[in-house]
């Protein structure tokens, strides 16, 4: 795993370098005292992970991450816990508050390695199995998706819609909290029944069986209103016979 460190405190950089050496398998390919100097390195080198401080001169870490068109995995390392929510809204792998305990660092790196593994080898399986306590002809259909450290089973009938969040998908169901998985729309569409799950927007797939109503430019699923993209509109209406 190749990483860079962006921090205007030399002591903080030294601590992270030491932690990376102790963990093993992490190569620090560059350290930078400000985000501007790191920009060129990110454009010209393949980097798996960025450790980045928030309060820095010229441009802060949050604004710098927002400015990147193609973002590697990144972890915020800062003395200011009040930015945590904003950091996670940017899909940060983790948010480490200084002084960073080594066990907390280990946990963060474990998440990074898991995400890199998922990115390189997405594992999704579709199954059809008899439903327990029901007639043998009746079936329960489900998929397994990798989420953090678990392979989570999701019944297809329970999926209401799927939302795209950059490199992740957020699978919404009516029985549990949304499930995040590192997949592409293409990958999940390959394992979902095409006559039940329709792509209606560049950021949404809906389960047609869970649609409550359809407006001119929106689909209502429970309390959620999902936009219908212009490039998907005709195909969607044709499929549902409107």
PDB file of N, CA and C in Angstrom, residues 35-36 39 52-69 71 74 76 83 86-87 90:
ATOM      1  N   UNK A  35      -1.067  21.236   1.428  1.00  0.00           N
ATOM      2  CA  UNK A  35      -1.802  20.476   0.418  1.00  0.00           C
ATOM      3  C   UNK A  35      -1.432  20.873  -0.999  1.00  0.00           C
ATOM      4  N   UNK A  36      -1.048  22.120  -1.205  1.00  0.00           N
ATOM      5  CA  UNK A  36      -0.702  22.582  -2.551  1.00  0.00           C
ATOM      6  C   UNK A  36       0.481  21.797  -3.103  1.00  0.00           C
ATOM      7  N   UNK A  39      -0.465  18.292  -4.294  1.00  0.00           N
ATOM      8  CA  UNK A  39      -1.367  18.143  -5.436  1.00  0.00           C
ATOM      9  C   UNK A  39      -0.667  17.513  -6.635  1.00  0.00           C
ATOM     10  N   UNK A  52      -4.226  13.145   5.893  1.00  0.00           N
ATOM     11  CA  UNK A  52      -4.244  14.588   5.697  1.00  0.00           C
ATOM     12  C   UNK A  52      -4.794  15.319   6.918  1.00  0.00           C
ATOM     13  N   UNK A  53      -4.045  16.342   7.333  1.00  0.00           N
ATOM     14  CA  UNK A  53      -4.488  17.232   8.407  1.00  0.00           C
ATOM     15  C   UNK A  53      -5.579  18.145   7.852  1.00  0.00           C
ATOM     16  N   UNK A  54      -6.297  18.819   8.735  1.00  0.00           N
ATOM     17  CA  UNK A  54      -7.352  19.732   8.287  1.00  0.00           C
ATOM     18  C   UNK A  54      -6.904  21.187   8.364  1.00  0.00           C
ATOM     19  N   UNK A  55      -6.493  21.632   9.525  1.00  0.00           N
ATOM     20  CA  UNK A  55      -6.066  23.019   9.687  1.00  0.00           C
ATOM     21  C   UNK A  55      -4.634  23.186   9.178  1.00  0.00           C
ATOM     22  N   UNK A  56      -4.500  23.716   7.953  1.00  0.00           N
ATOM     23  CA  UNK A  56      -3.186  23.914   7.335  1.00  0.00           C
ATOM     24  C   UNK A  56      -3.178  25.243   6.586  1.00  0.00           C
ATOM     25  N   UNK A  57      -2.005  25.794   6.304  1.00  0.00           N
ATOM     26  CA  UNK A  57      -1.937  27.054   5.550  1.00  0.00           C
ATOM     27  C   UNK A  57      -2.344  26.866   4.088  1.00  0.00           C
ATOM     28  N   UNK A  58      -2.728  27.949   3.445  1.00  0.00           N
ATOM     29  CA  UNK A  58      -3.104  28.014   2.030  1.00  0.00           C
ATOM     30  C   UNK A  58      -4.474  27.393   1.757  1.00  0.00           C
ATOM     31  N   UNK A  59      -4.613  26.106   2.026  1.00  0.00           N
ATOM     32  CA  UNK A  59      -5.903  25.445   1.822  1.00  0.00           C
ATOM     33  C   UNK A  59      -6.040  24.357   2.866  1.00  0.00           C
ATOM     34  N   UNK A  60      -7.211  24.278   3.504  1.00  0.00           N
ATOM     35  CA  UNK A  60      -7.364  23.252   4.534  1.00  0.00           C
ATOM     36  C   UNK A  60      -7.637  21.888   3.907  1.00  0.00           C
ATOM     37  N   UNK A  61      -7.513  20.862   4.720  1.00  0.00           N
ATOM     38  CA  UNK A  61      -7.609  19.495   4.209  1.00  0.00           C
ATOM     39  C   UNK A  61      -8.952  19.162   3.604  1.00  0.00           C
ATOM     40  N   UNK A  62     -10.034  19.650   4.192  1.00  0.00           N
ATOM     41  CA  UNK A  62     -11.370  19.356   3.677  1.00  0.00           C
ATOM     42  C   UNK A  62     -11.561  19.979   2.294  1.00  0.00           C
ATOM     43  N   UNK A  63     -11.175  21.236   2.145  1.00  0.00           N
ATOM     44  CA  UNK A  63     -11.318  21.890   0.837  1.00  0.00           C
ATOM     45  C   UNK A  63     -10.418  21.246  -0.210  1.00  0.00           C
ATOM     46  N   UNK A  64      -9.249  20.788   0.224  1.00  0.00           N
ATOM     47  CA  UNK A  64      -8.342  20.123  -0.712  1.00  0.00           C
ATOM     48  C   UNK A  64      -8.955  18.818  -1.233  1.00  0.00           C
ATOM     49  N   UNK A  65      -9.507  18.013  -0.339  1.00  0.00           N
ATOM     50  CA  UNK A  65     -10.133  16.757  -0.769  1.00  0.00           C
ATOM     51  C   UNK A  65     -11.300  17.042  -1.708  1.00  0.00           C
ATOM     52  N   UNK A  66     -12.076  18.071  -1.390  1.00  0.00           N
ATOM     53  CA  UNK A  66     -13.201  18.437  -2.275  1.00  0.00           C
ATOM     54  C   UNK A  66     -12.718  18.815  -3.671  1.00  0.00           C
ATOM     55  N   UNK A  67     -11.522  19.365  -3.774  1.00  0.00           N
ATOM     56  CA  UNK A  67     -11.020  19.849  -5.065  1.00  0.00           C
ATOM     57  C   UNK A  67     -10.543  18.729  -5.978  1.00  0.00           C
ATOM     58  N   UNK A  68     -10.380  17.526  -5.457  1.00  0.00           N
ATOM     59  CA  UNK A  68      -9.831  16.422  -6.252  1.00  0.00           C
ATOM     60  C   UNK A  68     -10.924  15.762  -7.088  1.00  0.00           C
ATOM     61  N   UNK A  69     -10.687  15.648  -8.373  1.00  0.00           N
ATOM     62  CA  UNK A  69     -11.629  14.951  -9.242  1.00  0.00           C
ATOM     63  C   UNK A  69     -11.575  13.444  -9.000  1.00  0.00           C
ATOM     64  N   UNK A  71     -10.280  10.872  -6.245  1.00  0.00           N
ATOM     65  CA  UNK A  71      -9.783  10.811  -4.875  1.00  0.00           C
ATOM     66  C   UNK A  71      -9.289   9.415  -4.511  1.00  0.00           C
ATOM     67  N   UNK A  74      -8.706   8.235   1.832  1.00  0.00           N
ATOM     68  CA  UNK A  74      -8.039   9.228   2.670  1.00  0.00           C
ATOM     69  C   UNK A  74      -8.534   9.146   4.106  1.00  0.00           C
ATOM     70  N   UNK A  76      -8.510  11.586   7.633  1.00  0.00           N
ATOM     71  CA  UNK A  76      -8.188  12.861   8.250  1.00  0.00           C
ATOM     72  C   UNK A  76      -7.469  12.632   9.578  1.00  0.00           C
ATOM     73  N   UNK A  83     -14.726  18.754  13.142  1.00  0.00           N
ATOM     74  CA  UNK A  83     -14.865  18.586  11.694  1.00  0.00           C
ATOM     75  C   UNK A  83     -15.267  17.158  11.292  1.00  0.00           C
ATOM     76  N   UNK A  86     -18.316  16.616   8.869  1.00  0.00           N
ATOM     77  CA  UNK A  86     -18.008  17.106   7.528  1.00  0.00           C
ATOM     78  C   UNK A  86     -17.026  16.173   6.833  1.00  0.00           C
ATOM     79  N   UNK A  87     -16.085  15.628   7.601  1.00  0.00           N
ATOM     80  CA  UNK A  87     -15.115  14.699   7.036  1.00  0.00           C
ATOM     81  C   UNK A  87     -15.760  13.428   6.525  1.00  0.00           C
ATOM     82  N   UNK A  90     -17.592  13.477   3.250  1.00  0.00           N
ATOM     83  CA  UNK A  90     -16.731  13.356   2.067  1.00  0.00           C
ATOM     84  C   UNK A  90     -16.289  11.920   1.836  1.00  0.00           C
TER      85      UNK A  90
END
